[in-house]
Amino acid sequence: MNHQEYMLHHLKNILAIDSPTGYTKHAVDYLVKEYEALGYQPQVTRKGGLFVCISEGDGSQPENALQMEAHLDTLAAWWRKSNRTAGCVLHRWAA
């Protein structure tokens, strides 16, 4: 599996996990399992987020440190109608 296939595989898996705001445990559990399989030691924060130290490095080049943050929760929209000029019109957001 090349890098693009790998990323698409996991993106599809993560997006398939129902994770509305406040209920991201299943998505976090999936990522914990995947990071552990790669040899990392993920930590779930007290608020249910996920922290993974990719590399501590030797501290000699802190400007080369890398950090990423992403949301695991999803927002759903209800579609009210569709028209040719406005496209889809949102009726109401559901969290």
Short mmCIF file of C-alpha atoms in Angstrom, two decimals:
data_model
loop_
_atom_site.label_atom_id
_atom_site.label_comp_id
_atom_site.label_asym_id
_atom_site.label_seq_id
_atom_site.Cartn_x
_atom_site.Cartn_y
_atom_site.Cartn_z
CA MET A 1 0.00 0.00 0.00
CA ASN A 2 1.53 3.34 -0.99
CA HIS A 3 1.27 6.51 1.10
CA GLN A 4 -1.78 7.86 -0.71
CA GLU A 5 -3.65 4.55 -0.44
CA TYR A 6 -2.70 4.33 3.23
CA MET A 7 -4.01 7.83 3.97
CA LEU A 8 -7.24 7.28 2.02
CA HIS A 9 -7.81 3.94 3.75
CA HIS A 10 -7.56 5.49 7.21
CA LEU A 11 -9.44 8.65 6.23
CA LYS A 12 -12.37 6.53 5.04
CA ASN A 13 -12.27 4.49 8.24
CA ILE A 14 -12.21 7.57 10.48
CA LEU A 15 -14.98 9.32 8.53
CA ALA A 16 -17.15 6.21 8.85
CA ILE A 17 -17.05 6.45 12.66
CA ASP A 18 -20.04 8.34 14.04
CA SER A 19 -18.44 11.01 16.23
CA PRO A 20 -20.70 13.96 16.99
CA THR A 21 -19.35 16.66 19.27
CA GLY A 22 -18.78 15.26 22.75
CA TYR A 23 -18.95 11.63 21.59
CA THR A 24 -15.59 11.04 19.92
CA LYS A 25 -14.46 8.06 22.01
CA HIS A 26 -14.78 5.54 19.17
CA ALA A 27 -12.76 7.72 16.79
CA VAL A 28 -10.10 8.28 19.47
CA ASP A 29 -10.01 4.53 20.20
CA TYR A 30 -9.45 3.82 16.50
CA LEU A 31 -6.56 6.28 16.34
CA VAL A 32 -5.01 4.99 19.57
CA LYS A 33 -4.97 1.48 18.11
CA GLU A 34 -3.44 2.66 14.83
CA TYR A 35 -0.75 4.80 16.51
CA GLU A 36 0.16 1.91 18.82
CA ALA A 37 0.46 -0.39 15.79
CA LEU A 38 2.99 2.10 14.38
CA GLY A 39 5.00 1.95 17.60
CA TYR A 40 3.89 5.25 19.18
CA GLN A 41 2.55 5.77 22.70
CA PRO A 42 -0.63 7.84 22.31
CA GLN A 43 -2.17 9.47 25.37
CA VAL A 44 -5.84 10.35 25.72
CA THR A 45 -6.21 13.74 27.40
CA ARG A 46 -8.61 14.43 30.26
CA LYS A 47 -11.01 16.05 27.77
CA GLY A 48 -10.92 13.08 25.43
CA GLY A 49 -8.41 14.45 22.94
CA LEU A 50 -5.44 12.54 21.68
CA PHE A 51 -1.78 13.44 22.17
CA VAL A 52 0.95 11.58 20.31
CA CYS A 53 4.63 12.43 20.60
CA ILE A 54 6.03 11.71 17.16
CA SER A 55 9.62 12.63 18.02
CA GLU A 56 11.20 14.21 21.04
CA GLY A 57 14.38 14.84 19.08
CA ASP A 58 17.48 15.92 20.88
CA GLY A 59 16.28 19.46 21.55
CA SER A 60 18.98 21.00 19.37
CA GLN A 61 16.56 22.26 16.70
CA PRO A 62 13.25 23.22 18.31
CA GLU A 63 12.33 25.22 15.20
CA ASN A 64 12.00 21.88 13.37
CA ALA A 65 9.37 20.56 15.76
CA LEU A 66 6.07 19.51 14.23
CA GLN A 67 2.67 19.58 15.84
CA MET A 68 -0.71 18.86 14.32
CA GLU A 69 -4.16 19.33 15.73
CA ALA A 70 -7.37 18.17 14.14
CA HIS A 71 -10.98 17.77 15.16
CA LEU A 72 -12.41 14.27 15.46
CA ASP A 73 -16.00 15.36 15.90
CA THR A 74 -18.41 15.64 13.01
CA LEU A 75 -21.28 18.01 12.39
CA ALA A 76 -24.37 16.89 10.55
CA ALA A 77 -26.61 19.13 8.49
CA TRP A 78 -30.22 18.61 7.58
CA TRP A 79 -31.07 19.48 4.02
CA ARG A 80 -34.27 21.41 3.54
CA LYS A 81 -34.38 21.89 -0.17
CA SER A 82 -32.24 22.31 -3.19
CA ASN A 83 -32.66 24.88 -5.89
CA ARG A 84 -30.75 25.81 -9.01
CA THR A 85 -29.57 29.24 -7.86
CA ALA A 86 -28.57 28.62 -4.25
CA GLY A 87 -27.68 24.95 -4.39
CA CYS A 88 -28.47 23.14 -1.18
CA VAL A 89 -30.02 25.22 1.58
CA LEU A 90 -29.38 24.16 5.16
CA HIS A 91 -32.44 23.89 7.31
CA ARG A 92 -30.89 23.19 10.67
CA TRP A 93 -27.60 22.07 12.14
CA ALA A 94 -27.63 18.95 14.26
CA ALA A 95 -24.70 18.21 16.53
#
